[in-house]
Structures are given as C-alpha cells and as structure tokens.
Amino acid sequence: MSDYDVIVIGAGPSGSTVAHLVAQRGARVLMLDADPFPRFRIGESLLPSDLHVLERLGVTLAPGGRHLRKAGAEFFDELTGEYAEYPFADALEGTGDHAWQVDRAGFDQALAEAAVAAGVTLHSEEAVTEVAFDEAGVTARSARGTYRARYLVDASGQGALMARREGTRRRITEFGTGAVFAHYEDLRPAVVEELEADGNIKVVFVEDGWCWAIPLGEGRLSVGHVTRRPGVQDGWLDAQIAGSDVLRRITDGARREREPRRLGSFSFVNERPHGARWSCVGDAACFLDPVFSSGVSFGMMSACHAADTLADALEAGREGEPGLMDAHAAHMAHGYSVFATLIRALYQRRLLPGLFFTKDQDPQLRRGLTTVLAGDVWRDDNPFQERLWASRRRRFELAPHVAAA
C-alpha cells in the first residue's frame, strides 16, 4: 500500500493549491519543499482570475498590511510618451473587477498553512533528489526519507524537476531572457498615497524590454527590469530607473532593501508536462515572460484545473492512465498561447500602438483586451480575443503536448 495518494513537489502557490484541493476530496497528500517558510519569492502581482481560486481555498485577502487591492494596470511607452490605463472594472461582464498585489513570503505561507489545515502533510526544507515510476505508483526520495504514492505532481516552479529529468525544457527565445529586480521601502508619503490609491501595476516599455513597478503596501515597492539582452547585470536596474521619468520619480528618496537579484533562462515551456502517474502544474509546465502578470495566476488556475481531474481519477482508480491530463494540457495551452501572442506583440513593438495606446479603440474591443489582461481567457464571447486569434501572423500557439499512447 502507498504511504500517500499524491506527492506534490513544491509548496509555492501552485503546489499548495493542487495539494489543498485534492486533500479536500479525501486524498492523502504529502507536499515536499526544499526551502523554509517564510521565503522570498518574486511575482507579487495577481490577476482577477485568481479570485475564484482563492475562494475555493478559503483564503481571504483584505486591504492593509502587505496585501494591496489592485484595480488594474497602467502602461507607459517612454520612447513615444504614450500612456494607457486598463481598470479591471471595465472588462466584460463576469470578469473580476480587481486583483491583489501581495508580498510573496506571507502569501505563500498563508496558502501552505491553508493546505495543511485541509489535511496536507507538509515537509519544508526537504528537497526531492530522485523520483521513480512503476505500474503501481511513484517513489520519491530525499536526504531525509523515501516516500511512496499513487501519483506525483511536479510544482517545483522554474526548477522544473520533471522537465529537466525528461530533457523536455525548451526555452522561448522570442521573449525576455532575464530579469533584475529589487524591493524599495520608505517611499515618500505622497508617492505612497498615489500608488496605494488604486494599487495598479505600472508597466514601462523600454528599448530592449520592459520594467515593472508594483506597490506592495506599507510604503514598499517592487521594481524590476526584463530584457532580451544576454548577461543580465545588477547595474542595469539602476540604469533603467535613472533613465525613466516614471520610475525615477516614484523611487526618489526611497531605500533599497537589499542588493538587486537576478533571474536568467526566463521563458520556457515543458514539451512533455504529464505522463503516466505524473503531471506538472504552474511554472514547472510553462513560464511566460511576466509582463502581463500571468505567472502566479496561471499557476494557481493550472493547479485548480488539474486538481479536479486528478481527484476524480483517484476516486475511480484511473490515476495511472498516460493520457489522464491530455484535456488539462490542451486547456492550459490555450491560455498560455493567448498570453504568448500578446507578449510577442509587445516585443515586436510595431503592434503596440494598435493594441494598447490607440486613442480611438472600439469600446467592445477595449473591454475584451481588459478581459484578457485580467486572465479571463477561457470564454467564447470576447471580440478582442477572437480578432487576435484569427490573425495567423500574430498568433503564437503553444501545442498542448498530449501524452503518447
């Protein structure tokens, strides 16, 4: 008999979500994470599409402290001086009217604690070193123990355990290749009041990529630069701030909490995100350049969708079917492809004026674009998405990568 029904590798938002929802259905779940809690993570900006996932998890975010209500997104092109704001409240009916900016250390810990409260067994500071599959289940080994389960979920994030094991991690070279970022505190009171009035993320398009500014509450700010240039350097962040009217103004007089951090090998897709008795969710399946804040939100939506499929299969004894997650992979490939198409439009730049900054947008198309930016991409009544998808020249489609028979 297996020790557990499911082993989840990784206790970030994706791992905690899938573990929580499967445990709610009565499964015995072990979640293993290499790091302690709380821990620093990047990716603080959520989308309205997360709201229904948080509701299912019973996790409530409220204004105050290090959670900040996010009304929408603002875009700046400092090469042309253009500006556009997209409040989520202007989206198509049925889309959430807000999202949240979160401090990831506290947010991740809250999700992990909710999973434990739902019955999940959590082992932090325990890295999985090996996994092995057979017809009856999976064995996972760490330096501290060996565990047996009927099914494995890889939620290891950009560590991408299964993709690296299988040699199926493919970089997406058309997008940003790396990032440098830092947190700032002690912002000027007038800047805090301005940023926290609506909690918007500010996205600044620059010559070789883009920059973000995310208010985090308590007078704190996350600032980062994503670039296509190779060999990301710490000094590039300071250079972008110094050269940006927007970023220079809001960080003037602020104190950087620590030296900048860097991420490389940015965007990638796992070309085989599932197989017999295993599947990948969140960044372990696909990570896109985060210009539209898709990372955490798509990770949690991916985990939520996979959890329902897995829980049904466990109850029916079908968890060993190689194609169990085929429909899930196709579902997520659609969402990733819509965002990938928008991201490529950003880097091609010639499409930006028509997508974001035109002054005479059709109202319904604008509502449709806002709906996509909110992460609500699995609906059939969005005229903007239909037009975007109809253009084969613009479309950047990620294959669903169904399992081999």
mmCIF file of N, CA and C in Angstrom, residues 330-375:
data_model
loop_
_atom_site.group_PDB
_atom_site.id
_atom_site.type_symbol
_atom_site.label_atom_id
_atom_site.label_comp_id
_atom_site.label_asym_id
_atom_site.label_seq_id
_atom_site.Cartn_x
_atom_site.Cartn_y
_atom_site.Cartn_z
ATOM 1 N N ALA A 330 -4.384 20.625 -22.917
ATOM 2 C CA ALA A 330 -4.969 21.407 -24.010
ATOM 3 C C ALA A 330 -5.635 22.676 -23.477
ATOM 4 N N HIS A 331 -6.309 22.556 -22.334
ATOM 5 C CA HIS A 331 -6.952 23.709 -21.700
ATOM 6 C C HIS A 331 -5.925 24.779 -21.358
ATOM 7 N N MET A 332 -4.837 24.389 -20.719
ATOM 8 C CA MET A 332 -3.833 25.364 -20.316
ATOM 9 C C MET A 332 -3.056 25.900 -21.516
ATOM 10 N N ALA A 333 -2.826 25.057 -22.533
ATOM 11 C CA ALA A 333 -2.106 25.532 -23.720
ATOM 12 C C ALA A 333 -2.847 26.685 -24.381
ATOM 13 N N HIS A 334 -4.171 26.642 -24.348
ATOM 14 C CA HIS A 334 -4.950 27.746 -24.917
ATOM 15 C C HIS A 334 -4.658 29.040 -24.169
ATOM 16 N N GLY A 335 -4.725 29.002 -22.847
ATOM 17 C CA GLY A 335 -4.472 30.204 -22.068
ATOM 18 C C GLY A 335 -3.064 30.727 -22.251
ATOM 19 N N TYR A 336 -2.079 29.840 -22.197
ATOM 20 C CA TYR A 336 -0.696 30.256 -22.404
ATOM 21 C C TYR A 336 -0.508 30.861 -23.792
ATOM 22 N N SER A 337 -1.173 30.287 -24.791
ATOM 23 C CA SER A 337 -0.993 30.772 -26.163
ATOM 24 C C SER A 337 -1.555 32.169 -26.351
ATOM 25 N N VAL A 338 -2.691 32.459 -25.724
ATOM 26 C CA VAL A 338 -3.263 33.803 -25.821
ATOM 27 C C VAL A 338 -2.286 34.828 -25.243
ATOM 28 N N PHE A 339 -1.743 34.534 -24.064
ATOM 29 C CA PHE A 339 -0.805 35.466 -23.459
ATOM 30 C C PHE A 339 0.498 35.534 -24.236
ATOM 31 N N ALA A 340 0.961 34.392 -24.764
ATOM 32 C CA ALA A 340 2.184 34.391 -25.556
ATOM 33 C C ALA A 340 2.030 35.261 -26.799
ATOM 34 N N THR A 341 0.843 35.262 -27.379
ATOM 35 C CA THR A 341 0.597 36.094 -28.555
ATOM 36 C C THR A 341 0.695 37.576 -28.203
ATOM 37 N N LEU A 342 0.128 37.963 -27.064
ATOM 38 C CA LEU A 342 0.239 39.357 -26.625
ATOM 39 C C LEU A 342 1.684 39.730 -26.308
ATOM 40 N N ILE A 343 2.407 38.810 -25.699
ATOM 41 C CA ILE A 343 3.793 39.100 -25.331
ATOM 42 C C ILE A 343 4.646 39.301 -26.578
ATOM 43 N N ARG A 344 4.447 38.455 -27.574
ATOM 44 C CA ARG A 344 5.216 38.630 -28.802
ATOM 45 C C ARG A 344 4.877 39.975 -29.454
ATOM 46 N N ALA A 345 3.614 40.383 -29.379
ATOM 47 C CA ALA A 345 3.234 41.693 -29.918
ATOM 48 C C ALA A 345 4.004 42.806 -29.216
ATOM 49 N N LEU A 346 4.212 42.648 -27.927
ATOM 50 C CA LEU A 346 4.975 43.642 -27.177
ATOM 51 C C LEU A 346 6.393 43.751 -27.724
ATOM 52 N N TYR A 347 7.049 42.618 -27.897
ATOM 53 C CA TYR A 347 8.442 42.654 -28.320
ATOM 54 C C TYR A 347 8.594 43.044 -29.787
ATOM 55 N N GLN A 348 7.568 42.827 -30.593
ATOM 56 C CA GLN A 348 7.632 43.289 -31.975
ATOM 57 C C GLN A 348 7.423 44.797 -32.075
ATOM 58 N N ARG A 349 6.838 45.376 -31.036
ATOM 59 C CA ARG A 349 6.666 46.812 -30.861
ATOM 60 C C ARG A 349 5.787 47.483 -31.904
ATOM 61 N N ARG A 350 5.894 47.102 -33.151
ATOM 62 C CA ARG A 350 5.064 47.777 -34.159
ATOM 63 C C ARG A 350 3.574 47.529 -33.915
ATOM 64 N N LEU A 351 3.247 46.508 -33.110
ATOM 65 C CA LEU A 351 1.843 46.231 -32.824
ATOM 66 C C LEU A 351 1.355 46.958 -31.570
ATOM 67 N N LEU A 352 2.295 47.520 -30.791
ATOM 68 C CA LEU A 352 1.897 48.133 -29.526
ATOM 69 C C LEU A 352 0.903 49.279 -29.675
ATOM 70 N N PRO A 353 1.120 50.228 -30.581
ATOM 71 C CA PRO A 353 0.154 51.345 -30.649
ATOM 72 C C PRO A 353 -1.276 50.877 -30.886
ATOM 73 N N GLY A 354 -1.452 49.899 -31.766
ATOM 74 C CA GLY A 354 -2.793 49.418 -32.044
ATOM 75 C C GLY A 354 -3.388 48.604 -30.917
ATOM 76 N N LEU A 355 -2.542 47.952 -30.124
ATOM 77 C CA LEU A 355 -3.044 47.110 -29.044
ATOM 78 C C LEU A 355 -3.365 47.903 -27.779
ATOM 79 N N PHE A 356 -2.495 48.833 -27.414
ATOM 80 C CA PHE A 356 -2.619 49.462 -26.109
ATOM 81 C C PHE A 356 -2.905 50.955 -26.120
ATOM 82 N N PHE A 357 -2.308 51.678 -27.039
ATOM 83 C CA PHE A 357 -2.257 53.117 -26.889
ATOM 84 C C PHE A 357 -3.143 53.901 -27.844
ATOM 85 N N THR A 358 -3.850 53.223 -28.726
ATOM 86 C CA THR A 358 -4.678 53.965 -29.657
ATOM 87 C C THR A 358 -5.756 54.746 -28.909
ATOM 88 N N LYS A 359 -6.018 55.957 -29.353
ATOM 89 C CA LYS A 359 -6.972 56.829 -28.664
ATOM 90 C C LYS A 359 -8.414 56.584 -29.109
ATOM 91 N N ASP A 360 -8.572 55.829 -30.180
ATOM 92 C CA ASP A 360 -9.927 55.613 -30.695
ATOM 93 C C ASP A 360 -10.278 54.131 -30.736
ATOM 94 N N GLN A 361 -9.917 53.414 -29.670
ATOM 95 C CA GLN A 361 -10.262 51.997 -29.583
ATOM 96 C C GLN A 361 -11.772 51.797 -29.630
ATOM 97 N N ASP A 362 -12.181 50.746 -30.315
ATOM 98 C CA ASP A 362 -13.565 50.326 -30.243
ATOM 99 C C ASP A 362 -13.874 49.932 -28.793
ATOM 100 N N PRO A 363 -14.948 50.435 -28.197
ATOM 101 C CA PRO A 363 -15.222 50.166 -26.776
ATOM 102 C C PRO A 363 -15.299 48.678 -26.449
ATOM 103 N N GLN A 364 -15.903 47.882 -27.327
ATOM 104 C CA GLN A 364 -16.013 46.453 -27.038
ATOM 105 C C GLN A 364 -14.656 45.757 -27.151
ATOM 106 N N LEU A 365 -13.840 46.199 -28.100
ATOM 107 C CA LEU A 365 -12.504 45.618 -28.212
ATOM 108 C C LEU A 365 -11.656 45.981 -26.994
ATOM 109 N N ARG A 366 -11.819 47.206 -26.511
ATOM 110 C CA ARG A 366 -11.089 47.609 -25.314
ATOM 111 C C ARG A 366 -11.531 46.777 -24.112
ATOM 112 N N ARG A 367 -12.832 46.569 -23.983
ATOM 113 C CA ARG A 367 -13.325 45.720 -22.891
ATOM 114 C C ARG A 367 -12.768 44.304 -23.028
ATOM 115 N N GLY A 368 -12.678 43.829 -24.276
ATOM 116 C CA GLY A 368 -12.148 42.493 -24.500
ATOM 117 C C GLY A 368 -10.678 42.385 -24.151
ATOM 118 N N LEU A 369 -9.887 43.401 -24.517
ATOM 119 C CA LEU A 369 -8.477 43.408 -24.149
ATOM 120 C C LEU A 369 -8.319 43.441 -22.634
ATOM 121 N N THR A 370 -9.118 44.246 -21.956
ATOM 122 C CA THR A 370 -9.070 44.302 -20.499
ATOM 123 C C THR A 370 -9.381 42.937 -19.902
ATOM 124 N N THR A 371 -10.323 42.223 -20.490
ATOM 125 C CA THR A 371 -10.697 40.894 -20.017
ATOM 126 C C THR A 371 -9.532 39.920 -20.150
ATOM 127 N N VAL A 372 -8.816 39.995 -21.269
ATOM 128 C CA VAL A 372 -7.627 39.152 -21.439
ATOM 129 C C VAL A 372 -6.574 39.514 -20.396
ATOM 130 N N LEU A 373 -6.331 40.796 -20.187
ATOM 131 C CA LEU A 373 -5.346 41.218 -19.200
ATOM 132 C C LEU A 373 -5.725 40.758 -17.797
ATOM 133 N N ALA A 374 -7.010 40.526 -17.563
ATOM 134 C CA ALA A 374 -7.477 40.013 -16.274
ATOM 135 C C ALA A 374 -7.297 38.506 -16.136
ATOM 136 N N GLY A 375 -6.850 37.832 -17.215
ATOM 137 C CA GLY A 375 -6.648 36.391 -17.173
ATOM 138 C C GLY A 375 -7.876 35.576 -17.479
#
